[in-house]
Amino acid sequence: MNVEELYEFLKGTQEAKGYFFNRDLPRTFDLLRGLLENKERYGYMCCPCRLAAEDRNRDRDIICPCVYREPDVAEYGSCYCGLYVSREWNEGKIPEVYVPERRPPAGG
């Protein structure tokens, strides 16, 4: 799968759940490339913005979409890495703010 195919696949499945890709498409495609690189490297698509343990069980909380996405988007309009956002965030109806890291320091 290439980045464009991943974009189209995830766009369809995630928008139906109320999660949208960041309108900054160069950033979005960079993050998607990172997911594909991590899949090749580790065998699973863990968040490219976090340090993986290289152990699927220890990294299960950061396999995209990570378990932190829902509370991040609900509270801030964006997930930690900025890949997924709310419709309101994309439309500029809510401010773009820093999303703090929710993952515990020792990993999930």
CSV table of N, CA, C and O in Angstrom, one decimal:
chain,number,residue,atom,x,y,z
A,1,MET,N,0.9,-1.2,0.0
A,1,MET,CA,0.0,0.0,0.0
A,1,MET,C,0.9,1.2,0.0
A,1,MET,O,1.9,1.3,0.7
A,2,ASN,N,0.5,2.2,-0.8
A,2,ASN,CA,1.3,3.5,-0.8
A,2,ASN,C,0.6,4.5,0.0
A,2,ASN,O,-0.6,4.3,0.4
A,3,VAL,N,1.2,5.7,0.1
A,3,VAL,CA,0.6,6.7,1.0
A,3,VAL,C,-0.8,7.2,0.5
A,3,VAL,O,-1.7,7.5,1.3
A,4,GLU,N,-0.9,7.3,-0.8
A,4,GLU,CA,-2.2,7.8,-1.4
A,4,GLU,C,-3.3,6.8,-1.1
A,4,GLU,O,-4.4,7.2,-0.8
A,5,GLU,N,-3.0,5.5,-1.3
A,5,GLU,CA,-4.0,4.5,-1.0
A,5,GLU,C,-4.3,4.4,0.5
A,5,GLU,O,-5.5,4.3,0.8
A,6,LEU,N,-3.4,4.6,1.4
A,6,LEU,CA,-3.6,4.6,2.8
A,6,LEU,C,-4.5,5.8,3.1
A,6,LEU,O,-5.5,5.7,3.9
A,7,TYR,N,-4.2,7.0,2.5
A,7,TYR,CA,-5.0,8.2,2.7
A,7,TYR,C,-6.5,7.9,2.4
A,7,TYR,O,-7.4,8.2,3.2
A,8,GLU,N,-6.7,7.4,1.2
A,8,GLU,CA,-8.1,7.2,0.7
A,8,GLU,C,-8.8,6.1,1.6
A,8,GLU,O,-10.0,6.3,1.9
A,9,PHE,N,-8.1,5.1,2.0
A,9,PHE,CA,-8.7,4.0,2.8
A,9,PHE,C,-9.1,4.6,4.2
A,9,PHE,O,-10.2,4.5,4.6
A,10,LEU,N,-8.1,5.3,4.8
A,10,LEU,CA,-8.4,5.8,6.2
A,10,LEU,C,-9.4,6.9,6.2
A,10,LEU,O,-10.2,7.1,7.1
A,11,LYS,N,-9.3,7.7,5.1
A,11,LYS,CA,-10.3,8.9,5.0
A,11,LYS,C,-11.7,8.3,5.0
A,11,LYS,O,-12.5,8.8,5.8
A,12,GLY,N,-12.0,7.3,4.3
A,12,GLY,CA,-13.3,6.8,4.2
A,12,GLY,C,-13.8,6.1,5.5
A,12,GLY,O,-14.9,6.3,6.0
A,13,THR,N,-12.9,5.4,6.2
A,13,THR,CA,-13.2,4.7,7.4
A,13,THR,C,-13.3,5.6,8.6
A,13,THR,O,-14.2,5.5,9.4
A,14,GLN,N,-12.4,6.6,8.6
A,14,GLN,CA,-12.4,7.5,9.8
A,14,GLN,C,-13.3,8.6,9.8
A,14,GLN,O,-13.9,9.0,10.8
A,15,GLU,N,-13.6,9.2,8.6
A,15,GLU,CA,-14.6,10.3,8.5
A,15,GLU,C,-16.0,9.8,8.9
A,15,GLU,O,-16.7,10.5,9.5
A,16,ALA,N,-16.3,8.5,8.7
A,16,ALA,CA,-17.5,7.9,9.1
A,16,ALA,C,-17.7,7.9,10.6
A,16,ALA,O,-18.8,7.9,11.1
A,17,LYS,N,-16.5,7.9,11.3
A,17,LYS,CA,-16.5,7.9,12.7
A,17,LYS,C,-16.4,9.4,13.3
A,17,LYS,O,-16.3,9.5,14.5
A,18,GLY,N,-16.3,10.4,12.4
A,18,GLY,CA,-16.2,11.7,12.9
A,18,GLY,C,-14.8,12.3,13.0
A,18,GLY,O,-14.6,13.3,13.6
A,19,TYR,N,-13.8,11.6,12.5
A,19,TYR,CA,-12.4,12.0,12.5
A,19,TYR,C,-11.9,12.3,11.1
A,19,TYR,O,-12.2,11.6,10.2
A,20,PHE,N,-11.3,13.5,11.0
A,20,PHE,CA,-10.9,14.0,9.7
A,20,PHE,C,-9.4,14.2,9.7
A,20,PHE,O,-8.8,14.4,10.7
A,21,PHE,N,-8.8,14.0,8.5
A,21,PHE,CA,-7.4,14.3,8.3
A,21,PHE,C,-7.2,15.8,8.4
A,21,PHE,O,-8.0,16.6,8.0
A,22,ASN,N,-6.1,16.2,9.0
A,22,ASN,CA,-5.7,17.6,9.0
A,22,ASN,C,-5.7,18.2,7.6
A,22,ASN,O,-5.3,17.6,6.7
A,23,ARG,N,-6.2,19.4,7.5
A,23,ARG,CA,-6.3,20.1,6.2
A,23,ARG,C,-5.0,20.4,5.6
A,23,ARG,O,-4.8,20.7,4.4
A,24,ASP,N,-3.9,20.4,6.5
A,24,ASP,CA,-2.5,20.6,6.0
A,24,ASP,C,-2.1,19.3,5.4
A,24,ASP,O,-1.5,18.4,6.0
A,25,LEU,N,-2.3,19.1,4.1
A,25,LEU,CA,-2.1,17.9,3.4
A,25,LEU,C,-0.6,17.5,3.4
A,25,LEU,O,-0.3,16.3,3.5
A,26,PRO,N,0.4,18.4,3.2
A,26,PRO,CA,1.8,18.0,3.3
A,26,PRO,C,2.1,17.3,4.6
A,26,PRO,O,2.8,16.3,4.7
A,27,ARG,N,1.6,17.9,5.7
A,27,ARG,CA,1.8,17.3,7.0
A,27,ARG,C,1.1,16.0,7.2
A,27,ARG,O,1.7,15.0,7.7
A,28,THR,N,-0.1,15.9,6.7
A,28,THR,CA,-0.9,14.7,6.7
A,28,THR,C,-0.2,13.6,6.0
A,28,THR,O,0.0,12.5,6.5
A,29,PHE,N,0.3,13.9,4.8
A,29,PHE,CA,1.0,12.8,4.0
A,29,PHE,C,2.4,12.5,4.6
A,29,PHE,O,2.8,11.3,4.6
A,30,ASP,N,3.0,13.4,5.3
A,30,ASP,CA,4.3,13.1,6.0
A,30,ASP,C,4.0,12.1,7.1
A,30,ASP,O,4.7,11.1,7.4
A,31,LEU,N,2.9,12.3,7.9
A,31,LEU,CA,2.5,11.5,9.0
A,31,LEU,C,2.1,10.1,8.5
A,31,LEU,O,2.5,9.1,9.0
A,32,LEU,N,1.4,10.0,7.4
A,32,LEU,CA,1.0,8.8,6.8
A,32,LEU,C,2.2,8.0,6.3
A,32,LEU,O,2.3,6.8,6.5
A,33,ARG,N,3.2,8.7,5.7
A,33,ARG,CA,4.4,8.0,5.3
A,33,ARG,C,5.1,7.4,6.5
A,33,ARG,O,5.7,6.3,6.5
A,34,GLY,N,5.1,8.2,7.6
A,34,GLY,CA,5.7,7.7,8.9
A,34,GLY,C,5.0,6.4,9.4
A,34,GLY,O,5.6,5.5,9.9
A,35,LEU,N,3.7,6.4,9.2
A,35,LEU,CA,2.9,5.2,9.6
A,35,LEU,C,3.3,4.0,8.8
A,35,LEU,O,3.5,2.9,9.3
A,36,LEU,N,3.5,4.2,7.5
A,36,LEU,CA,3.9,3.1,6.6
A,36,LEU,C,5.3,2.7,6.9
A,36,LEU,O,5.6,1.5,6.8
A,37,GLU,N,6.2,3.6,7.2
A,37,GLU,CA,7.6,3.3,7.5
A,37,GLU,C,7.6,2.4,8.8
A,37,GLU,O,8.3,1.5,8.9
A,38,ASN,N,6.8,2.8,9.8
A,38,ASN,CA,6.7,2.1,11.0
A,38,ASN,C,6.1,0.7,10.8
A,38,ASN,O,6.6,-0.3,11.4
A,39,LYS,N,5.2,0.6,9.9
A,39,LYS,CA,4.6,-0.8,9.6
A,39,LYS,C,5.7,-1.7,9.0
A,39,LYS,O,5.8,-2.8,9.3
A,40,GLU,N,6.5,-1.1,8.1
A,40,GLU,CA,7.6,-1.9,7.5
A,40,GLU,C,8.7,-2.2,8.6
A,40,GLU,O,9.2,-3.3,8.6
A,41,ARG,N,9.0,-1.3,9.4
A,41,ARG,CA,10.0,-1.4,10.5
A,41,ARG,C,9.6,-2.4,11.6
A,41,ARG,O,10.3,-3.2,12.0
A,42,TYR,N,8.3,-2.2,12.1
A,42,TYR,CA,7.9,-2.9,13.3
A,42,TYR,C,6.9,-4.0,13.0
A,42,TYR,O,6.6,-4.8,13.9
A,43,GLY,N,6.2,-3.9,11.9
A,43,GLY,CA,5.1,-4.8,11.6
A,43,GLY,C,3.7,-4.3,11.9
A,43,GLY,O,2.7,-5.0,11.8
A,44,TYR,N,3.7,-3.1,12.4
A,44,TYR,CA,2.4,-2.4,12.8
A,44,TYR,C,2.6,-0.9,12.7
A,44,TYR,O,3.7,-0.4,12.7
A,45,MET,N,1.5,-0.2,12.5
A,45,MET,CA,1.5,1.2,12.2
A,45,MET,C,1.4,2.0,13.5
A,45,MET,O,0.3,2.4,13.9
A,46,CYS,N,2.5,2.2,14.2
A,46,CYS,CA,2.5,3.0,15.4
A,46,CYS,C,2.7,4.4,15.1
A,46,CYS,O,3.3,4.8,14.1
A,47,CYS,N,2.2,5.3,16.0
A,47,CYS,CA,2.3,6.7,15.8
A,47,CYS,C,3.7,7.2,15.5
A,47,CYS,O,4.7,6.8,16.2
A,48,PRO,N,3.9,7.9,14.4
A,48,PRO,CA,5.3,8.4,14.0
A,48,PRO,C,5.8,9.5,14.9
A,48,PRO,O,7.0,9.9,14.9
A,49,CYS,N,4.9,10.0,15.8
A,49,CYS,CA,5.3,11.1,16.7
A,49,CYS,C,5.7,10.6,18.1
A,49,CYS,O,6.0,11.4,19.0
A,50,ARG,N,5.8,9.3,18.2
A,50,ARG,CA,6.1,8.8,19.5
A,50,ARG,C,7.2,7.7,19.4
A,50,ARG,O,7.3,7.1,18.3
A,51,LEU,N,8.0,7.5,20.4
A,51,LEU,CA,9.0,6.5,20.4
A,51,LEU,C,8.4,5.1,20.7
A,51,LEU,O,7.8,4.9,21.7
A,52,ALA,N,8.6,4.2,19.7
A,52,ALA,CA,8.1,2.9,19.8
A,52,ALA,C,9.0,2.0,20.6
A,52,ALA,O,10.3,2.2,20.6
A,53,ALA,N,8.5,1.0,21.3
A,53,ALA,CA,9.3,0.1,22.1
A,53,ALA,C,9.7,-1.1,21.2
A,53,ALA,O,10.4,-2.0,21.7
A,54,GLU,N,9.2,-1.1,20.0
A,54,GLU,CA,9.4,-2.2,19.1
A,54,GLU,C,8.9,-3.6,19.6
A,54,GLU,O,9.4,-4.6,19.3
A,55,ASP,N,7.8,-3.4,20.4
A,55,ASP,CA,7.1,-4.6,20.9
A,55,ASP,C,5.6,-4.3,20.8
A,55,ASP,O,5.1,-3.3,21.5
A,56,ARG,N,4.9,-5.0,20.0
A,56,ARG,CA,3.5,-4.7,19.7
A,56,ARG,C,2.7,-4.6,20.9
A,56,ARG,O,1.8,-3.7,21.1
A,57,ASN,N,2.9,-5.5,21.9
A,57,ASN,CA,2.1,-5.5,23.1
A,57,ASN,C,2.3,-4.2,23.9
A,57,ASN,O,1.4,-3.5,24.4
A,58,ARG,N,3.6,-3.8,24.0
A,58,ARG,CA,3.9,-2.5,24.8
A,58,ARG,C,3.5,-1.3,24.0
A,58,ARG,O,3.2,-0.2,24.6
A,59,ASP,N,3.4,-1.4,22.7
A,59,ASP,CA,3.0,-0.3,21.8
A,59,ASP,C,1.6,-0.2,21.5
A,59,ASP,O,1.1,0.6,20.7
A,60,ARG,N,0.8,-1.2,22.0
A,60,ARG,CA,-0.6,-1.3,21.5
A,60,ARG,C,-1.4,0.0,21.7
A,60,ARG,O,-2.3,0.3,21.0
A,61,ASP,N,-1.0,0.9,22.7
A,61,ASP,CA,-1.7,2.1,22.9
A,61,ASP,C,-1.4,3.2,21.8
A,61,ASP,O,-2.1,4.2,21.7
A,62,ILE,N,-0.3,3.0,21.1
A,62,ILE,CA,0.1,4.0,20.1
A,62,ILE,C,-0.1,3.5,18.7
A,62,ILE,O,0.4,4.1,17.7
A,63,ILE,N,-0.7,2.3,18.5
A,63,ILE,CA,-1.0,1.8,17.1
A,63,ILE,C,-2.1,2.7,16.6
A,63,ILE,O,-3.2,2.9,17.2
A,64,CYS,N,-1.9,3.3,15.4
A,64,CYS,CA,-2.8,4.3,14.9
A,64,CYS,C,-4.1,3.6,14.4
A,64,CYS,O,-4.1,2.6,13.7
A,65,PRO,N,-5.3,4.2,14.7
A,65,PRO,CA,-5.5,5.3,15.6
A,65,PRO,C,-5.2,5.0,17.1
A,65,PRO,O,-5.8,4.0,17.6
A,66,CYS,N,-4.4,5.8,17.7
A,66,CYS,CA,-4.0,5.5,19.1
A,66,CYS,C,-5.2,5.7,20.1
A,66,CYS,O,-6.2,6.3,19.7
A,67,VAL,N,-5.1,5.1,21.2
A,67,VAL,CA,-6.1,5.2,22.3
A,67,VAL,C,-6.3,6.6,22.8
A,67,VAL,O,-7.3,7.0,23.4
A,68,TYR,N,-5.3,7.5,22.5
A,68,TYR,CA,-5.4,8.9,22.9
A,68,TYR,C,-6.1,9.8,22.0
A,68,TYR,O,-6.4,10.9,22.3
A,69,ARG,N,-6.4,9.3,20.8
A,69,ARG,CA,-7.0,10.2,19.7
A,69,ARG,C,-8.4,10.7,20.2
A,69,ARG,O,-8.6,11.9,20.1
A,70,GLU,N,-9.2,9.8,20.7
A,70,GLU,CA,-10.6,10.2,21.0
A,70,GLU,C,-10.6,11.3,22.1
A,70,GLU,O,-11.2,12.3,21.9
A,71,PRO,N,-9.9,11.1,23.2
A,71,PRO,CA,-9.9,12.2,24.2
A,71,PRO,C,-9.2,13.5,23.7
A,71,PRO,O,-9.6,14.6,24.0
A,72,ASP,N,-8.1,13.3,22.9
A,72,ASP,CA,-7.4,14.5,22.4
A,72,ASP,C,-8.4,15.3,21.5
A,72,ASP,O,-8.5,16.5,21.6
A,73,VAL,N,-9.0,14.6,20.5
A,73,VAL,CA,-9.9,15.3,19.6
A,73,VAL,C,-11.1,15.9,20.3
A,73,VAL,O,-11.5,17.1,20.0
A,74,ALA,N,-11.6,15.2,21.3
A,74,ALA,CA,-12.8,15.7,22.1
A,74,ALA,C,-12.4,17.0,22.8
A,74,ALA,O,-13.2,17.9,22.9
A,75,GLU,N,-11.2,17.0,23.4
A,75,GLU,CA,-10.8,18.1,24.2
A,75,GLU,C,-10.1,19.3,23.4
A,75,GLU,O,-10.4,20.4,23.7
A,76,TYR,N,-9.3,18.9,22.5
A,76,TYR,CA,-8.5,19.9,21.8
A,76,TYR,C,-8.9,20.1,20.3
A,76,TYR,O,-8.4,21.0,19.6
A,77,GLY,N,-9.6,19.2,19.7
A,77,GLY,CA,-10.0,19.3,18.3
A,77,GLY,C,-8.9,18.6,17.4
A,77,GLY,O,-9.1,18.6,16.2
A,78,SER,N,-7.9,18.1,18.0
A,78,SER,CA,-6.8,17.5,17.2
A,78,SER,C,-6.1,16.4,18.1
A,78,SER,O,-6.1,16.5,19.3
A,79,CYS,N,-5.6,15.4,17.5
A,79,CYS,CA,-4.8,14.4,18.2
A,79,CYS,C,-3.4,14.9,18.4
A,79,CYS,O,-3.1,16.0,17.9
A,80,TYR,N,-2.7,14.3,19.2
A,80,TYR,CA,-1.3,14.7,19.6
A,80,TYR,C,-0.4,15.0,18.4
A,80,TYR,O,0.2,16.1,18.3
A,81,CYS,N,-0.4,14.2,17.4
A,81,CYS,CA,0.5,14.4,16.2
A,81,CYS,C,-0.2,15.3,15.2
A,81,CYS,O,0.5,15.8,14.3
A,82,GLY,N,-1.5,15.5,15.3
A,82,GLY,CA,-2.2,16.4,14.4
A,82,GLY,C,-2.6,15.7,13.1
A,82,GLY,O,-3.1,16.4,12.2
A,83,LEU,N,-2.6,14.4,13.1
A,83,LEU,CA,-3.1,13.7,11.9
A,83,LEU,C,-4.6,13.8,11.8
A,83,LEU,O,-5.2,14.1,10.8
A,84,TYR,N,-5.2,13.5,12.9
A,84,TYR,CA,-6.7,13.5,13.0
A,84,TYR,C,-7.2,14.7,13.7
A,84,TYR,O,-6.7,15.1,14.8
A,85,VAL,N,-8.2,15.3,13.2
A,85,VAL,CA,-8.8,16.5,13.8
A,85,VAL,C,-10.3,16.4,13.7
A,85,VAL,O,-10.9,15.6,12.9
A,86,SER,N,-11.0,17.3,14.4
A,86,SER,CA,-12.5,17.4,14.2
A,86,SER,C,-12.8,18.3,13.0
A,86,SER,O,-12.0,19.0,12.5
A,87,ARG,N,-14.0,18.2,12.6
A,87,ARG,CA,-14.5,19.0,11.5
A,87,ARG,C,-14.4,20.5,11.9
A,87,ARG,O,-13.9,21.3,11.1
A,88,GLU,N,-14.7,20.8,13.1
A,88,GLU,CA,-14.6,22.2,13.6
A,88,GLU,C,-13.2,22.7,13.5
A,88,GLU,O,-13.0,23.9,13.2
A,89,TRP,N,-12.2,21.9,13.9
A,89,TRP,CA,-10.8,22.3,13.9
A,89,TRP,C,-10.4,22.6,12.4
A,89,TRP,O,-9.8,23.6,12.1
A,90,ASN,N,-10.8,21.7,11.5
A,90,ASN,CA,-10.4,21.9,10.1
A,90,ASN,C,-11.1,23.1,9.5
A,90,ASN,O,-10.5,23.8,8.6
A,91,GLU,N,-12.2,23.5,10.0
A,91,GLU,CA,-13.0,24.6,9.5
A,91,GLU,C,-12.5,25.9,10.2
A,91,GLU,O,-13.1,27.0,9.9
A,92,GLY,N,-11.6,25.9,11.1
A,92,GLY,CA,-11.1,27.0,11.8
A,92,GLY,C,-12.1,27.6,12.8
A,92,GLY,O,-12.0,28.7,13.3
A,93,LYS,N,-13.1,26.8,13.3
A,93,LYS,CA,-14.1,27.2,14.2
A,93,LYS,C,-13.6,27.1,15.7
A,93,LYS,O,-14.3,27.7,16.6
A,94,ILE,N,-12.6,26.3,15.9
A,94,ILE,CA,-12.0,26.3,17.2
A,94,ILE,C,-10.5,26.5,17.1
A,94,ILE,O,-9.9,26.3,16.0
A,95,PRO,N,-9.9,27.1,18.1
A,95,PRO,CA,-8.4,27.4,18.0
A,95,PRO,C,-7.5,26.2,17.9
A,95,PRO,O,-7.8,25.2,18.5
A,96,GLU,N,-6.4,26.4,17.2
A,96,GLU,CA,-5.4,25.3,17.1
A,96,GLU,C,-4.5,25.6,18.3
A,96,GLU,O,-3.9,26.6,18.5
A,97,VAL,N,-4.5,24.6,19.2
A,97,VAL,CA,-3.7,24.7,20.5
A,97,VAL,C,-2.8,23.5,20.6
A,97,VAL,O,-3.0,22.5,20.0
A,98,TYR,N,-1.8,23.6,21.4
A,98,TYR,CA,-0.9,22.5,21.7
A,98,TYR,C,-1.6,21.4,22.4
A,98,TYR,O,-2.4,21.6,23.4
A,99,VAL,N,-1.4,20.2,22.0
A,99,VAL,CA,-2.1,19.0,22.5
A,99,VAL,C,-1.0,18.3,23.4
A,99,VAL,O,0.0,17.8,22.9
A,100,PRO,N,-1.2,18.3,24.7
A,100,PRO,CA,-0.1,17.7,25.5
A,100,PRO,C,-0.1,16.1,25.4
A,100,PRO,O,-1.2,15.6,25.0
A,101,GLU,N,1.0,15.6,25.7
A,101,GLU,CA,1.1,14.1,25.6
A,101,GLU,C,0.4,13.5,26.7
A,101,GLU,O,0.5,13.8,27.9
A,102,ARG,N,-0.5,12.5,26.4
A,102,ARG,CA,-1.3,11.8,27.4
A,102,ARG,C,-0.6,10.5,27.8
A,102,ARG,O,-0.9,9.9,28.8
A,103,ARG,N,0.3,10.0,26.9
A,103,ARG,CA,0.9,8.7,27.1
A,103,ARG,C,1.8,8.7,28.4
A,103,ARG,O,2.6,9.6,28.5
A,104,PRO,N,1.6,7.8,29.3
A,104,PRO,CA,2.5,7.8,30.4
A,104,PRO,C,4.0,7.6,30.0
A,104,PRO,O,4.3,7.0,29.0
A,105,PRO,N,4.9,8.2,30.7
A,105,PRO,CA,6.3,8.2,30.4
A,105,PRO,C,6.9,6.8,30.1
A,105,PRO,O,7.8,6.7,29.2
A,106,ALA,N,6.5,5.8,30.7
A,106,ALA,CA,7.0,4.4,30.5
A,106,ALA,C,6.3,3.7,29.4
A,106,ALA,O,6.5,2.6,29.1
A,107,GLY,N,5.4,4.4,28.7
A,107,GLY,CA,4.7,3.8,27.6
A,107,GLY,C,3.3,3.3,28.1
A,107,GLY,O,3.0,3.4,29.3
A,108,GLY,N,2.5,2.8,27.2
A,108,GLY,CA,1.2,2.4,27.6
A,108,GLY,C,1.2,1.2,28.5
A,108,GLY,O,0.3,0.7,29.0
